[in-house]
mmCIF file of C-alpha atoms in Angstrom:
data_model
loop_
_atom_site.group_PDB
_atom_site.id
_atom_site.type_symbol
_atom_site.label_atom_id
_atom_site.label_comp_id
_atom_site.label_asym_id
_atom_site.label_seq_id
_atom_site.Cartn_x
_atom_site.Cartn_y
_atom_site.Cartn_z
ATOM 1 C CA GLN A 1137 0.000 0.000 0.000
ATOM 2 C CA SER A 1138 1.619 3.235 -1.186
ATOM 3 C CA VAL A 1139 1.468 6.415 0.886
ATOM 4 C CA LEU A 1140 0.346 8.325 -2.224
ATOM 5 C CA THR A 1141 -2.682 7.070 -4.156
ATOM 6 C CA GLN A 1142 -2.828 6.978 -7.941
ATOM 7 C CA PRO A 1143 -5.287 5.286 -10.292
ATOM 8 C CA PRO A 1144 -3.783 2.035 -11.631
ATOM 9 C CA SER A 1145 -4.512 2.929 -15.230
ATOM 10 C CA VAL A 1146 -5.831 5.612 -17.556
ATOM 11 C CA SER A 1147 -6.366 5.630 -21.276
ATOM 12 C CA ALA A 1148 -7.162 8.054 -24.060
ATOM 13 C CA ALA A 1149 -6.924 8.351 -27.817
ATOM 14 C CA PRO A 1150 -4.020 9.951 -29.688
ATOM 15 C CA GLY A 1151 -4.293 13.732 -29.739
ATOM 16 C CA GLN A 1152 -6.548 13.817 -26.718
ATOM 17 C CA LYS A 1153 -5.836 15.029 -23.185
ATOM 18 C CA VAL A 1154 -5.501 12.887 -20.074
ATOM 19 C CA THR A 1155 -5.062 13.673 -16.394
ATOM 20 C CA ILE A 1156 -3.503 11.498 -13.708
ATOM 21 C CA SER A 1157 -4.315 12.186 -10.090
ATOM 22 C CA CYS A 1158 -2.201 11.596 -6.992
ATOM 23 C CA SER A 1159 -3.622 12.052 -3.518
ATOM 24 C CA GLY A 1160 -1.878 12.171 -0.180
ATOM 25 C CA SER A 1161 -2.115 13.983 3.118
ATOM 26 C CA SER A 1162 -0.948 16.977 5.113
ATOM 27 C CA SER A 1163 2.314 15.202 5.967
ATOM 28 C CA ASN A 1164 3.318 14.860 2.342
ATOM 29 C CA ILE A 1165 1.625 16.517 -0.638
ATOM 30 C CA GLU A 1166 -0.091 19.396 1.154
ATOM 31 C CA ASN A 1167 3.063 20.799 2.707
ATOM 32 C CA ASN A 1168 5.829 19.662 0.380
ATOM 33 C CA TYR A 1169 6.726 19.932 -3.281
ATOM 34 C CA VAL A 1170 5.663 17.136 -5.631
ATOM 35 C CA SER A 1171 7.457 15.666 -8.625
ATOM 36 C CA TRP A 1172 6.327 13.390 -11.452
ATOM 37 C CA TYR A 1173 8.299 10.688 -13.252
ATOM 38 C CA GLN A 1174 7.762 8.889 -16.539
ATOM 39 C CA GLN A 1175 8.974 5.313 -16.922
ATOM 40 C CA LEU A 1176 8.862 4.018 -20.478
ATOM 41 C CA PRO A 1177 8.821 0.215 -20.796
ATOM 42 C CA GLY A 1178 12.160 -1.335 -19.898
ATOM 43 C CA THR A 1179 13.843 1.956 -19.041
ATOM 44 C CA ALA A 1180 14.806 3.966 -15.971
ATOM 45 C CA PRO A 1181 12.383 6.608 -14.696
ATOM 46 C CA LYS A 1182 12.776 10.156 -15.975
ATOM 47 C CA LEU A 1183 11.910 13.395 -14.191
ATOM 48 C CA LEU A 1184 8.900 15.017 -15.846
ATOM 49 C CA ILE A 1185 7.737 17.670 -13.378
ATOM 50 C CA TYR A 1186 9.348 19.079 -10.242
ATOM 51 C CA GLU A 1187 8.287 21.603 -7.609
ATOM 52 C CA ASN A 1188 4.632 20.826 -8.413
ATOM 53 C CA ASN A 1189 4.546 22.417 -11.864
ATOM 54 C CA LYS A 1190 8.014 23.046 -13.294
ATOM 55 C CA ARG A 1191 9.378 21.205 -16.317
ATOM 56 C CA PRO A 1192 13.048 20.263 -16.667
ATOM 57 C CA SER A 1193 14.794 21.346 -19.812
ATOM 58 C CA GLY A 1194 13.712 19.196 -22.740
ATOM 59 C CA ILE A 1195 10.297 18.239 -21.390
ATOM 60 C CA PRO A 1196 7.609 19.533 -23.780
ATOM 61 C CA ASP A 1197 4.884 21.847 -22.536
ATOM 62 C CA ARG A 1198 2.341 19.125 -23.320
ATOM 63 C CA PHE A 1199 3.127 17.959 -19.798
ATOM 64 C CA SER A 1200 1.869 20.045 -16.872
ATOM 65 C CA GLY A 1201 1.469 19.719 -13.136
ATOM 66 C CA SER A 1202 -0.916 21.296 -10.668
ATOM 67 C CA LYS A 1203 -1.597 21.027 -6.955
ATOM 68 C CA SER A 1204 -4.563 21.651 -4.727
ATOM 69 C CA GLY A 1205 -4.485 20.811 -1.057
ATOM 70 C CA THR A 1206 -3.572 17.160 -0.577
ATOM 71 C CA SER A 1207 -3.796 16.241 -4.270
ATOM 72 C CA VAL A 1208 -1.800 16.846 -7.393
ATOM 73 C CA THR A 1209 -2.577 16.251 -11.037
ATOM 74 C CA LEU A 1210 -0.410 15.526 -14.046
ATOM 75 C CA GLY A 1211 -1.886 16.661 -17.349
ATOM 76 C CA ILE A 1212 -0.776 15.466 -20.764
ATOM 77 C CA THR A 1213 -2.191 17.060 -23.906
ATOM 78 C CA GLY A 1214 -1.797 16.057 -27.547
ATOM 79 C CA LEU A 1215 -1.300 12.425 -26.583
ATOM 80 C CA GLN A 1216 1.170 10.415 -28.637
ATOM 81 C CA THR A 1217 1.741 6.673 -28.739
ATOM 82 C CA GLY A 1218 5.222 7.374 -27.387
ATOM 83 C CA ASP A 1219 3.623 8.656 -24.171
ATOM 84 C CA GLU A 1220 2.580 5.112 -23.241
ATOM 85 C CA ALA A 1221 4.391 4.583 -19.966
ATOM 86 C CA ASP A 1222 4.023 4.296 -16.224
ATOM 87 C CA TYR A 1223 3.766 7.609 -14.376
ATOM 88 C CA TYR A 1224 4.671 8.112 -10.732
ATOM 89 C CA CYS A 1225 4.176 11.003 -8.339
ATOM 90 C CA GLY A 1226 6.690 11.522 -5.569
ATOM 91 C CA THR A 1227 7.247 13.807 -2.625
ATOM 92 C CA TRP A 1228 8.757 14.069 0.853
ATOM 93 C CA ASP A 1229 6.763 12.807 3.809
ATOM 94 C CA SER A 1230 7.489 14.905 6.880
ATOM 95 C CA SER A 1231 6.079 12.304 9.282
ATOM 96 C CA LEU A 1232 8.156 9.458 7.869
ATOM 97 C CA SER A 1233 11.171 11.719 7.208
ATOM 98 C CA ALA A 1234 11.498 9.885 3.941
ATOM 99 C CA GLY A 1235 10.623 10.200 0.298
ATOM 100 C CA VAL A 1236 7.484 8.475 -0.955
ATOM 101 C CA PHE A 1237 6.071 7.516 -4.344
ATOM 102 C CA GLY A 1238 2.603 6.812 -5.600
ATOM 103 C CA GLY A 1239 1.806 3.310 -6.784
ATOM 104 C CA GLY A 1240 2.081 4.355 -10.408
ATOM 105 C CA THR A 1241 -0.400 4.821 -13.242
ATOM 106 C CA LYS A 1242 -0.163 2.994 -16.550
ATOM 107 C CA LEU A 1243 -1.105 5.232 -19.466
ATOM 108 C CA THR A 1244 -2.451 3.545 -22.576
ATOM 109 C CA VAL A 1245 -2.828 5.569 -25.747
ATOM 110 C CA LEU A 1246 -5.525 3.741 -27.671
ATOM 111 C CA GLU B 657 26.452 16.011 -19.245
ATOM 112 C CA VAL B 658 25.290 14.568 -15.940
ATOM 113 C CA GLN B 659 25.569 10.783 -15.891
ATOM 114 C CA LEU B 660 25.080 8.106 -13.277
ATOM 115 C CA VAL B 661 26.488 4.731 -14.300
ATOM 116 C CA GLN B 662 25.608 1.723 -12.203
ATOM 117 C CA SER B 663 27.387 -1.591 -11.811
ATOM 118 C CA GLY B 664 26.203 -4.653 -13.691
ATOM 119 C CA ALA B 665 23.567 -7.248 -12.945
ATOM 120 C CA GLU B 666 24.163 -9.612 -10.048
ATOM 121 C CA VAL B 667 22.980 -13.150 -9.311
ATOM 122 C CA LYS B 668 23.389 -14.170 -5.703
ATOM 123 C CA LYS B 669 22.272 -16.857 -3.266
ATOM 124 C CA PRO B 670 20.256 -16.180 -0.116
ATOM 125 C CA GLY B 671 22.503 -15.234 2.772
ATOM 126 C CA GLU B 672 25.261 -13.801 0.588
ATOM 127 C CA SER B 673 26.451 -10.207 0.816
ATOM 128 C CA LEU B 674 26.431 -7.684 -2.011
ATOM 129 C CA LYS B 675 27.538 -4.135 -2.742
ATOM 130 C CA ILE B 676 26.405 -2.356 -5.900
ATOM 131 C CA SER B 677 27.742 0.954 -7.123
ATOM 132 C CA CYS B 678 26.710 4.152 -8.840
ATOM 133 C CA LYS B 679 29.358 6.432 -10.362
ATOM 134 C CA GLY B 680 28.509 10.048 -11.046
ATOM 135 C CA SER B 681 30.085 12.307 -13.637
ATOM 136 C CA GLY B 682 29.456 15.640 -15.324
ATOM 137 C CA TYR B 683 28.718 17.528 -12.109
ATOM 138 C CA ASN B 684 30.241 18.271 -8.702
ATOM 139 C CA PHE B 685 29.491 14.924 -7.060
ATOM 140 C CA PRO B 686 30.144 15.946 -3.414
ATOM 141 C CA ASN B 687 27.641 18.806 -3.620
ATOM 142 C CA TYR B 688 24.589 16.593 -4.106
ATOM 143 C CA TRP B 689 22.702 13.855 -2.367
ATOM 144 C CA ILE B 690 22.311 10.472 -4.086
ATOM 145 C CA GLY B 691 19.160 8.418 -3.643
ATOM 146 C CA TRP B 692 18.400 4.734 -4.128
ATOM 147 C CA VAL B 693 15.078 3.403 -5.405
ATOM 148 C CA ARG B 694 13.861 -0.190 -5.530
ATOM 149 C CA GLN B 695 11.531 -1.609 -8.169
ATOM 150 C CA MET B 696 10.459 -5.184 -7.586
ATOM 151 C CA PRO B 697 9.402 -7.203 -10.652
ATOM 152 C CA GLY B 698 6.220 -5.780 -12.126
ATOM 153 C CA LYS B 699 5.817 -3.324 -9.247
ATOM 154 C CA GLY B 700 6.179 0.390 -8.568
ATOM 155 C CA LEU B 701 8.978 2.585 -7.295
ATOM 156 C CA GLU B 702 10.023 2.507 -3.638
ATOM 157 C CA TRP B 703 12.211 5.219 -2.077
ATOM 158 C CA MET B 704 14.940 3.512 -0.060
ATOM 159 C CA GLY B 705 17.168 6.283 1.200
ATOM 160 C CA ILE B 706 19.602 9.049 0.369
ATOM 161 C CA ILE B 707 23.166 10.000 1.221
ATOM 162 C CA TYR B 708 24.971 13.305 1.078
ATOM 163 C CA ALA B 709 27.809 12.463 -1.303
ATOM 164 C CA GLY B 710 30.151 14.994 0.306
ATOM 165 C CA GLY B 711 29.833 13.549 3.794
ATOM 166 C CA SER B 712 28.152 10.713 5.666
ATOM 167 C CA ASP B 713 24.701 12.123 6.372
ATOM 168 C CA THR B 714 22.243 9.394 5.427
ATOM 169 C CA ARG B 715 18.471 9.093 5.608
ATOM 170 C CA TYR B 716 16.592 5.798 5.247
ATOM 171 C CA SER B 717 12.970 5.011 4.638
ATOM 172 C CA PRO B 718 11.581 3.186 7.702
ATOM 173 C CA SER B 719 10.886 0.238 5.385
ATOM 174 C CA PHE B 720 14.581 -0.137 4.569
ATOM 175 C CA GLN B 721 16.257 1.019 7.783
ATOM 176 C CA GLY B 722 18.471 -1.798 9.029
ATOM 177 C CA GLN B 723 17.988 -3.822 5.838
ATOM 178 C CA VAL B 724 20.552 -2.060 3.650
ATOM 179 C CA THR B 725 23.487 0.310 4.021
ATOM 180 C CA ILE B 726 24.045 3.342 1.815
ATOM 181 C CA SER B 727 27.520 4.824 1.564
ATOM 182 C CA ALA B 728 29.580 7.044 -0.711
ATOM 183 C CA ASP B 729 33.212 7.719 -1.608
ATOM 184 C CA LYS B 730 33.519 11.266 -2.863
ATOM 185 C CA SER B 731 37.120 10.716 -3.943
ATOM 186 C CA ILE B 732 35.886 8.464 -6.758
ATOM 187 C CA SER B 733 32.417 10.034 -7.171
ATOM 188 C CA THR B 734 30.701 6.765 -6.323
ATOM 189 C CA ALA B 735 27.762 5.818 -4.137
ATOM 190 C CA TYR B 736 27.009 2.334 -2.890
ATOM 191 C CA LEU B 737 24.100 0.195 -1.754
ATOM 192 C CA GLN B 738 24.935 -2.911 0.195
ATOM 193 C CA TRP B 739 23.357 -5.923 1.861
ATOM 194 C CA SER B 740 24.977 -8.143 4.478
ATOM 195 C CA SER B 741 22.618 -11.080 4.012
ATOM 196 C CA LEU B 742 20.435 -11.182 0.922
ATOM 197 C CA LYS B 743 16.954 -12.652 0.821
ATOM 198 C CA ALA B 744 14.931 -13.845 -2.144
ATOM 199 C CA SER B 745 12.635 -10.863 -1.566
ATOM 200 C CA ASP B 746 15.560 -8.528 -2.392
ATOM 201 C CA THR B 747 15.222 -9.578 -6.029
ATOM 202 C CA ALA B 748 14.563 -6.304 -7.838
ATOM 203 C CA MET B 749 15.899 -3.554 -10.061
ATOM 204 C CA TYR B 750 17.748 -0.917 -8.065
ATOM 205 C CA TYR B 751 18.169 2.611 -9.361
ATOM 206 C CA CYS B 752 20.414 5.361 -8.093
ATOM 207 C CA ALA B 753 19.486 8.942 -8.836
ATOM 208 C CA ARG B 754 20.778 12.419 -8.078
ATOM 209 C CA GLN B 755 18.720 14.137 -5.426
ATOM 210 C CA ALA B 756 17.961 17.742 -6.317
ATOM 211 C CA GLY B 757 16.325 20.231 -4.024
ATOM 212 C CA TYR B 758 16.605 19.886 -0.256
ATOM 213 C CA CYS B 759 14.525 17.139 1.328
ATOM 214 C CA GLY B 760 14.659 18.762 4.749
ATOM 215 C CA GLY B 761 12.909 21.737 3.216
ATOM 216 C CA GLY B 762 10.244 19.564 1.651
ATOM 217 C CA ASN B 763 11.651 19.868 -1.856
ATOM 218 C CA CYS B 764 12.880 16.422 -2.726
ATOM 219 C CA TYR B 765 13.138 15.180 -6.306
ATOM 220 C CA LEU B 766 15.400 12.942 -8.366
ATOM 221 C CA ASP B 767 16.593 14.710 -11.484
ATOM 222 C CA TYR B 768 19.068 12.276 -13.069
ATOM 223 C CA TRP B 769 18.831 8.495 -12.889
ATOM 224 C CA GLY B 770 21.207 5.616 -13.414
ATOM 225 C CA GLN B 771 20.363 2.805 -15.799
ATOM 226 C CA GLY B 772 19.539 0.413 -12.968
ATOM 227 C CA THR B 773 21.174 -2.710 -11.512
ATOM 228 C CA LEU B 774 19.192 -5.938 -11.565
ATOM 229 C CA VAL B 775 19.766 -8.033 -8.463
ATOM 230 C CA THR B 776 18.516 -11.617 -8.533
ATOM 231 C CA VAL B 777 18.617 -13.668 -5.345
ATOM 232 C CA SER B 778 17.885 -17.347 -5.834
ATOM 233 C CA SER B 779 19.041 -20.637 -4.408
#
């Protein structure tokens, strides 16, 4: 059971928009910054979003992050088949004094 | 270019010890923390712990405290993850990653990742 809760899977058609939610609590998401990671099949995770809504260099603006209270959302617009991957949210948990991840969400682009 | 290169796959027996490595390049290694992440077969990411590469300050997830040891040698820009007695349940892919931000300030993210080291523990 992960500290952060994500839906196991989402799907959408190419060109469409999808959102992935991640919910937590006051000890993690609400009072700390959240990051998102993309893991393409058979590869290492890659940083997608940091500090709730910032994109590292090279990440297209099709990817966006937002936060409200104890939940965050990753948005992906203009879906491409190459976006099929597992997506994870992550943050610091002040009660555990440790980093935590969500259980991951598998994105299928139909 | 920032790179983290991990040691190769390992096959071990239960009860054996193991130390895997993660060598950083392309940045000032001692100035950053390095984190370790476990991914069991077909499962999600698990945050194991982090070490300040320029010193010995280490933080462990409660789930991994006492199960593994994280260390670093700044003179060779390398971080390590080690087990004293492996179990079959340690079979997983292990990733190292550079910790950006400051976890103590609630800003904790992993900006560059190694390629992963597959550890298989089987009798």
